[in-house]
CSV table of C-alpha atoms and ligand atoms in Angstrom, one decimal:
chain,number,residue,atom,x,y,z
A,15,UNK,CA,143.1,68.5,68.5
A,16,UNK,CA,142.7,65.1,66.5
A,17,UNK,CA,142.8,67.4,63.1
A,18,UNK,CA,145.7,69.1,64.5
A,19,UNK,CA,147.5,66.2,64.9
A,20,UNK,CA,147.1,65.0,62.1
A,21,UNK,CA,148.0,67.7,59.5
A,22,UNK,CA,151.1,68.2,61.7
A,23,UNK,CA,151.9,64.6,61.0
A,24,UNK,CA,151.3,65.2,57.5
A,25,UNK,CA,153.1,67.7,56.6
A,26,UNK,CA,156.4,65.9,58.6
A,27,UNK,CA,156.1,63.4,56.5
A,28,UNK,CA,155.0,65.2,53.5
A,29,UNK,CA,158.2,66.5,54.1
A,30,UNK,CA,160.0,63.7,54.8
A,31,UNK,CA,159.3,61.8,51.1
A,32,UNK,CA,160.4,64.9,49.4
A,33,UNK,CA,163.6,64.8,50.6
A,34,UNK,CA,163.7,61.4,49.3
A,35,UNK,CA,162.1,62.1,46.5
A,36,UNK,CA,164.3,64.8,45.8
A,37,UNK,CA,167.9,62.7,46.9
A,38,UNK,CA,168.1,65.2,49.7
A,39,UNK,CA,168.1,62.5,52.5
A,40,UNK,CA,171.8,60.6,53.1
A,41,UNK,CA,172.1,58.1,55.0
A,42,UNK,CA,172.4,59.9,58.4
A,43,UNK,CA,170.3,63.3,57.5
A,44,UNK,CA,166.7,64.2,57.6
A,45,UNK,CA,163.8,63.6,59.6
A,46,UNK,CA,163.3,60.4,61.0
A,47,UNK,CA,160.2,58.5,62.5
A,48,UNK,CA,161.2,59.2,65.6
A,49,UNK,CA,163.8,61.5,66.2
A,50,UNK,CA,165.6,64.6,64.1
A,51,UNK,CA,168.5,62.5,62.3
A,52,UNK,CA,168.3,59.5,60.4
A,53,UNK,CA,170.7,57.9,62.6
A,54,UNK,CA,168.8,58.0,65.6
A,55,UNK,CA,168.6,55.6,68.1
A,56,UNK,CA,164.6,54.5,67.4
A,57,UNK,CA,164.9,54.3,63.2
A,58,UNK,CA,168.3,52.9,62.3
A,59,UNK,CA,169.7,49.3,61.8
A,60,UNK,CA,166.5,47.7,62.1
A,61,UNK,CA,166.8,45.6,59.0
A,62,UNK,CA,169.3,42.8,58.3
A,63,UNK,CA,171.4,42.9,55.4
A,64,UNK,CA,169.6,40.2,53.5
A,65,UNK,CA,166.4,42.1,53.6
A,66,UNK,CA,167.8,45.6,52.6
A,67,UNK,CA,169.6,43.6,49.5
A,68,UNK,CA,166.9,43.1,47.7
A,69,UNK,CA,164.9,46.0,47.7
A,70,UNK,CA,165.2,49.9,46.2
A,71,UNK,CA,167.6,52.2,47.4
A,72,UNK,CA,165.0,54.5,48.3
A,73,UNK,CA,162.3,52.3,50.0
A,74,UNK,CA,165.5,51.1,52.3
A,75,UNK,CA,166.3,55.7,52.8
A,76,UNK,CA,162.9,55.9,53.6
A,77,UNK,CA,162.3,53.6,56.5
A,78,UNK,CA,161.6,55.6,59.4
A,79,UNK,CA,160.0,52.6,61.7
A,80,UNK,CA,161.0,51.3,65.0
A,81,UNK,CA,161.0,48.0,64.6
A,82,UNK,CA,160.8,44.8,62.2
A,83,UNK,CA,157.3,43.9,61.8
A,84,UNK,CA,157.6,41.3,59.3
A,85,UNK,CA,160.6,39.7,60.5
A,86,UNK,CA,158.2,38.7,63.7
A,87,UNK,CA,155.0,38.3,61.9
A,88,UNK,CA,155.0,34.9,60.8
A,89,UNK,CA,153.7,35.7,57.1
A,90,UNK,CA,152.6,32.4,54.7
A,91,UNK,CA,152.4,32.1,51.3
A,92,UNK,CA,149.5,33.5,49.9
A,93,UNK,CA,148.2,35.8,52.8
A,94,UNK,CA,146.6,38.8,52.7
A,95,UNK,CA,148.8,41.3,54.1
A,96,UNK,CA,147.8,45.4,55.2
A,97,UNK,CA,150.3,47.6,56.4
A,98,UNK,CA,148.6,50.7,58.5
A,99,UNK,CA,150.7,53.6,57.5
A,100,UNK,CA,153.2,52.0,54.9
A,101,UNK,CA,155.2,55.0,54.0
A,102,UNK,CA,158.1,54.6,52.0
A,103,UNK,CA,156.9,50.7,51.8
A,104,UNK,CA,159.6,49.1,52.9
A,105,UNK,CA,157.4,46.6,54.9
A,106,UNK,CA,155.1,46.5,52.0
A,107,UNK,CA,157.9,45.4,49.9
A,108,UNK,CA,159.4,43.0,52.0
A,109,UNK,CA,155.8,41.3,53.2
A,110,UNK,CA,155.1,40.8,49.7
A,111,UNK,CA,158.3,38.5,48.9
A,112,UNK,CA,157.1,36.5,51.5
A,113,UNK,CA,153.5,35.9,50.8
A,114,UNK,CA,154.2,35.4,47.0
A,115,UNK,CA,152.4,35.5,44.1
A,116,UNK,CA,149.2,33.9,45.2
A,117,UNK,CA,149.4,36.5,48.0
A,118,UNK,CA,148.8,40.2,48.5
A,119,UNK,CA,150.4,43.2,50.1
A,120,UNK,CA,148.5,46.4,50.8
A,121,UNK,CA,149.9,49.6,51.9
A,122,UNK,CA,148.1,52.7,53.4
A,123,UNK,CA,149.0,55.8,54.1
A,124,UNK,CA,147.6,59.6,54.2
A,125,UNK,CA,150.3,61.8,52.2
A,126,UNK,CA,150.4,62.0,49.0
A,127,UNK,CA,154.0,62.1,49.0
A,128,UNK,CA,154.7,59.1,51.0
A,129,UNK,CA,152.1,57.6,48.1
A,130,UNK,CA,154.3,58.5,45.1
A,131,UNK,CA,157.4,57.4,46.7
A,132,UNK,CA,155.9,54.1,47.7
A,133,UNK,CA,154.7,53.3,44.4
A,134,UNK,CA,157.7,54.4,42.5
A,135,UNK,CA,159.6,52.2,44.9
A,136,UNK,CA,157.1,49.2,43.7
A,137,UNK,CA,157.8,49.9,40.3
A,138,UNK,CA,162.0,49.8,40.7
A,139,UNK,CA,161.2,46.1,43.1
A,140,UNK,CA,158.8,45.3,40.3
A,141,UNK,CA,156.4,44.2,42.5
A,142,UNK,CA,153.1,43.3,41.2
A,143,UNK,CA,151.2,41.8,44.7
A,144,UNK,CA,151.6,45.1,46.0
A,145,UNK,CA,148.9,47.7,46.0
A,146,UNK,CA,149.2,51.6,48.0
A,147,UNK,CA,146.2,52.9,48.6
A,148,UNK,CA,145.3,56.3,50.2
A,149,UNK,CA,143.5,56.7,53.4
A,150,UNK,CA,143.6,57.2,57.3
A,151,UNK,CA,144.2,54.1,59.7
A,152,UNK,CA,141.1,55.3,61.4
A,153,UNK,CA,139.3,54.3,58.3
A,154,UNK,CA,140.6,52.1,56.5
A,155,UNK,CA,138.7,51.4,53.2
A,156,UNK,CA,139.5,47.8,52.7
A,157,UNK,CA,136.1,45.7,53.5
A,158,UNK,CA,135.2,43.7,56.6
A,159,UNK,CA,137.2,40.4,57.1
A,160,UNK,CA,139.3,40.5,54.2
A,161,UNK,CA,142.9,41.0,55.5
A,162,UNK,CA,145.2,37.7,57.3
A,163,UNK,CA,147.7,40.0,58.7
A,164,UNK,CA,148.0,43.3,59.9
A,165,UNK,CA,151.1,45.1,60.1
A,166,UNK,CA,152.3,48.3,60.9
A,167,UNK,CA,155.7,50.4,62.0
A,168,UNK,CA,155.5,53.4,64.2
A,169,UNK,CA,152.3,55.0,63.1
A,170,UNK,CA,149.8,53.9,65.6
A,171,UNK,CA,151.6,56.3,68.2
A,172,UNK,CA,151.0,59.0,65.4
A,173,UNK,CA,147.0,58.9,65.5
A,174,UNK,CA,144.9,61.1,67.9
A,175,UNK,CA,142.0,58.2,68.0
A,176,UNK,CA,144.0,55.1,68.9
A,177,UNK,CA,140.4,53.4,70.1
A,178,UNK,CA,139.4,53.9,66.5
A,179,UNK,CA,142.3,52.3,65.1
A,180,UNK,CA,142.3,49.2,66.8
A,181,UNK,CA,138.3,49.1,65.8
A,182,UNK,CA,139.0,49.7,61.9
A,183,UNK,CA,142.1,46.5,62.4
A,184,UNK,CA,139.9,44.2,64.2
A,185,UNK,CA,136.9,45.1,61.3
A,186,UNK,CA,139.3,44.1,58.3
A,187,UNK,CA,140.9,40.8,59.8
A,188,UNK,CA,139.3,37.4,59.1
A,189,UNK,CA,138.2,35.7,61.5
A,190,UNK,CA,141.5,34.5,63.1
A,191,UNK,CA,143.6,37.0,61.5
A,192,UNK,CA,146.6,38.4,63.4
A,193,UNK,CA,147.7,41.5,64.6
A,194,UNK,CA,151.2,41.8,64.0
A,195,UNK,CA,152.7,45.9,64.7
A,196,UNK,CA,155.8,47.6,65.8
A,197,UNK,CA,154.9,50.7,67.9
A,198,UNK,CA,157.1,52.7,70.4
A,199,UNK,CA,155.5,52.2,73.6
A,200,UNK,CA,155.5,53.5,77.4
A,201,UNK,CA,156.5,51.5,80.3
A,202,UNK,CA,154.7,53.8,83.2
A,203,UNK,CA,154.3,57.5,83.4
A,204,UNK,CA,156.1,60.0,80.9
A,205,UNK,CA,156.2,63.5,82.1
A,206,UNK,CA,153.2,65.7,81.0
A,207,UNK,CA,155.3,68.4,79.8
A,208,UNK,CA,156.3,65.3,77.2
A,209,UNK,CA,152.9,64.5,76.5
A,210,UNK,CA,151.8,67.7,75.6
A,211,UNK,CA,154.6,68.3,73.0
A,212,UNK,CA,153.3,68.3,69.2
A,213,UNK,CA,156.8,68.2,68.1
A,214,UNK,CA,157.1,64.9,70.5
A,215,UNK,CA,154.1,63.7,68.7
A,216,UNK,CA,154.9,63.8,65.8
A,217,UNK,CA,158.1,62.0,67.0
A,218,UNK,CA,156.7,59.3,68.2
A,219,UNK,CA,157.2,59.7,72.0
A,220,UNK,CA,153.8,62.3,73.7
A,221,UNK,CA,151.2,59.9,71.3
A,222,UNK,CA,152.5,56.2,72.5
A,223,UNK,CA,150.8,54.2,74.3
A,224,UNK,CA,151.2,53.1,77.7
A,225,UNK,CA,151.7,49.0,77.7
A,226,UNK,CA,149.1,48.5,79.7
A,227,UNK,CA,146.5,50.5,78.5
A,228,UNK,CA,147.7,49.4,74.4
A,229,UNK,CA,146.6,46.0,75.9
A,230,UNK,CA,143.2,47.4,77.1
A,231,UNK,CA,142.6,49.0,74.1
A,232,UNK,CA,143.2,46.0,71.8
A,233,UNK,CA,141.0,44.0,74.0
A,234,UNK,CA,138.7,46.3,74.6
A,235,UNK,CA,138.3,45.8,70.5
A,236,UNK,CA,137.8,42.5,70.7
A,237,UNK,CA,141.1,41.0,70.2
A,238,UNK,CA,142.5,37.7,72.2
A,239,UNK,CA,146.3,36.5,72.9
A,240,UNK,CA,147.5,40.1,73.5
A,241,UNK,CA,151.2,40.6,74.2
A,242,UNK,CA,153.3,43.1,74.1
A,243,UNK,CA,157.7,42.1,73.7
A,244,UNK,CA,160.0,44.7,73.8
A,245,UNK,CA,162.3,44.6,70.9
A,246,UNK,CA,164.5,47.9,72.1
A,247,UNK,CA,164.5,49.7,75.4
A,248,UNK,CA,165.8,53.4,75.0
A,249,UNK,CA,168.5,54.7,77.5
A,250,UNK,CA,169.4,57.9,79.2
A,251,UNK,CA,171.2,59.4,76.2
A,252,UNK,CA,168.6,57.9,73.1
A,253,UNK,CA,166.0,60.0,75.0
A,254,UNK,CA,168.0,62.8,75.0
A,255,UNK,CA,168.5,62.7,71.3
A,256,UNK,CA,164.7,61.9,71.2
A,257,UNK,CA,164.0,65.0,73.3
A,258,UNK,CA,166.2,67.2,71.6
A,259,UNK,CA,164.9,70.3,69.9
A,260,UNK,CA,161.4,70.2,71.5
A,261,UNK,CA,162.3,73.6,73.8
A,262,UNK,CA,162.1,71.2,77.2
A,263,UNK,CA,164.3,70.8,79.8
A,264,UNK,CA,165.8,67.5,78.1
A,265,UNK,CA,168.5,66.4,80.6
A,266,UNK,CA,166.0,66.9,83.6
A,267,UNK,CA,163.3,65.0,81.1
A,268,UNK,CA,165.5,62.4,79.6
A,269,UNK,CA,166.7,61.3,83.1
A,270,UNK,CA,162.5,60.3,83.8
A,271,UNK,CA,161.9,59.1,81.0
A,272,UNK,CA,164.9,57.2,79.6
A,273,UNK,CA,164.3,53.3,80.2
A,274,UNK,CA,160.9,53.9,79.9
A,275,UNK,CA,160.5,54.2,76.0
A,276,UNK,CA,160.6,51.2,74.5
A,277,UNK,CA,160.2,49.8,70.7
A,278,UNK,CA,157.6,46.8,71.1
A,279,UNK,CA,156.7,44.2,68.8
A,280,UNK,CA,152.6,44.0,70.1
A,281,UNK,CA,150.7,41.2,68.8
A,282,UNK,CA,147.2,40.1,68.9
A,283,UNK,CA,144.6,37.9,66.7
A,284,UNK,CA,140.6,37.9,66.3
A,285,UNK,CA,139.3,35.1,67.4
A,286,UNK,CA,138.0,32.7,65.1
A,287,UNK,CA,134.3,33.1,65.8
A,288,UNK,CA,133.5,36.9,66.9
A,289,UNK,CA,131.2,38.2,69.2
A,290,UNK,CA,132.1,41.7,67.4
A,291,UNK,CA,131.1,40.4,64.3
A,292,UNK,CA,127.8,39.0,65.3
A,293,UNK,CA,124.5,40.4,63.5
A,294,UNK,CA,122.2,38.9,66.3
A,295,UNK,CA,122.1,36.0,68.8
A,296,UNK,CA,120.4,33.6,65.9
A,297,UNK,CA,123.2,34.1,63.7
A,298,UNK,CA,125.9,33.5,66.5
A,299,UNK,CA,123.9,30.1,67.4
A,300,UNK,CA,124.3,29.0,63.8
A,301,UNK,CA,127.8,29.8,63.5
B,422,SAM,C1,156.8,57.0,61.2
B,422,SAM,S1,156.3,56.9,59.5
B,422,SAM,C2,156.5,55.2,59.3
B,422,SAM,C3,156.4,54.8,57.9
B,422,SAM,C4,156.7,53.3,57.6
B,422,SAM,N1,155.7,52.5,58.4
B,422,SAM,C5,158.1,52.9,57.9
B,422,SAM,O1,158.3,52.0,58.8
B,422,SAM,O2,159.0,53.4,57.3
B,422,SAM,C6,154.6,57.2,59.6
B,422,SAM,C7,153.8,57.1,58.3
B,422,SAM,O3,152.4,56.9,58.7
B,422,SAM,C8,151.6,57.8,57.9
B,422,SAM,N2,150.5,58.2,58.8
B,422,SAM,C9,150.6,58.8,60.0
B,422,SAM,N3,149.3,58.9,60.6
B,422,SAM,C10,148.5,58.3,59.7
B,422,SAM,C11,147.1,58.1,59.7
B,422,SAM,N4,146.3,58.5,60.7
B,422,SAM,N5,146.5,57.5,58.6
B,422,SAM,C12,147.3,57.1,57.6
B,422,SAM,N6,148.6,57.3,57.5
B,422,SAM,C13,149.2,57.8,58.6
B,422,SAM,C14,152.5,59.0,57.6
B,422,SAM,O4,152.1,59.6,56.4
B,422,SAM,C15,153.9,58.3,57.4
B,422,SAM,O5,154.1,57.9,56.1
């Protein structure tokens, strides 16, 4: 199942940066994060004007998030940023304005595609704090406590071992690092017919979370100050475009689920001294 998921996921994507790539993606054609067209209700006009601006044409095409993560993440000169599943690099690009040069952005992602696009988008944003590396959130090869800020846009929802996730985040933040992602997330029960759905998974909607059990999750990982804010709840008719195309019942569906979707900024931080990261009680003592 997890390997399922995630070569289906892959090969979307895969997919997804070739039409880039390739100047085969307008700006309301193509797969999307989240739904079949670029203008759907989850993906589009997330970004201001003054962000978009001053980046690449393509890195802006790409974007297929569902929210703003570095508008709301408070980033400081000089952090160390990581962005779990960075795509096109859009938020890559934008974190890395803000922490500067004494800072550092780091993308990751698992298709190759999304890699060469990312990085060809560093090159036309001439962006030299920015580094793409490959790999899977559910390990992430950056080494313990090393990262200030974790980011990420619509991806967690994508991964088959959410539990692992939120381990490998917690692992890489300093102490007193923050947790800063966009996500879609559920308010209360989808249908299982939705859950079930590959094609819904790789669309965001049959992986996401419920709120309340994102919340367990992250805590159960060791993370404090947990909270989850809803940036954009989707109606009736976005989760019938959402729904669209997955061979269910999507008026009957849309009507249970609509209102319950929701883009969510979720936010969390390590605290400064870790149980997690303890290597016995003498060395907690002395901390
Ligand atoms: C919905 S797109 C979001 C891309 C980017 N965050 C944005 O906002 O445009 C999901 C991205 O996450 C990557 N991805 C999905 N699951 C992943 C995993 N388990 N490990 C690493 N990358 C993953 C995909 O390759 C794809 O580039």
């Amino acid at each position: 199942m997890t390997a399922d998921v995630k070569e289906t996921v892959r090969a979307r994507y895969a997919d997804a940066a070739k039409q880039v790539l390739g100047g085969g993606r307008g700006d309301c054609c193509g797969p999307s994060g989240c739904a079949p067209c670029g203008c759907d209700p989850i993906s589009s006009d997330l970004y201001s004007n003054s962000e978009t601006a001053g980046l690449p044409a393509n890195a802006v095409l790409a974007s297929l998030g569902c929210g703003n993560p570095t508008a709301l993440a408070e980033l400081h000169e000089g952090e160390v940023v990581l962005d779990l599943g960075s795509g096109g690099g859009i938020d890559v690009l934008l974190s890395a304005q803000r922490v500067g040069p004494t800072g550092k952005a780091y993308g990751l992602d698992m298709t190759d595609e999304m890699l060469e696009l990312a990085r060809e988008n560093q090159r036309k944003a001439g962006a030299t704090n920015v580094e793409f590396r490959k790999g899977e959130i559910e390990n992430i090869p950056l080494p313990d406590g090393t990262v200030d800020v974790i980011i990420s846009n619509c991806v967690i929802n994508l991964s088959a071992d959410k539990k692992r996730v939120m381990a490998e985040a917690f692992r890489v933040l300093k102490p007193g690092g923050r947790f800063a992602v966009s996500d879609v997330v559920i308010r209360g029960e989808v249908p299982a017919a939705v859950r079930k759905s590959m094609e819904l998974w790789v669309g965001c909607v049959a992986g996401a979370l419920e709120e309340q059990e994102y919340v367990a999750l992250l805590a159960e990982a060791g993370f404090e100050n947990i909270a989850v804010e809803p940036t954009r709840v989707y109606q009736f008719e976005d989760a019938k475009a959402v729904l669209t195309g997955a061979g269910l019942d999507t008026e009957v569906l849309a009507r249970e689920v609509g209102g319950r979707i929701m883009g969510a900024f979720v936010r969390a931080s390590k605290p400064e001294m870790s149980s997690k990261s303890c290597c016995g009680p003498e060395c907690c003592q002395r901390g």
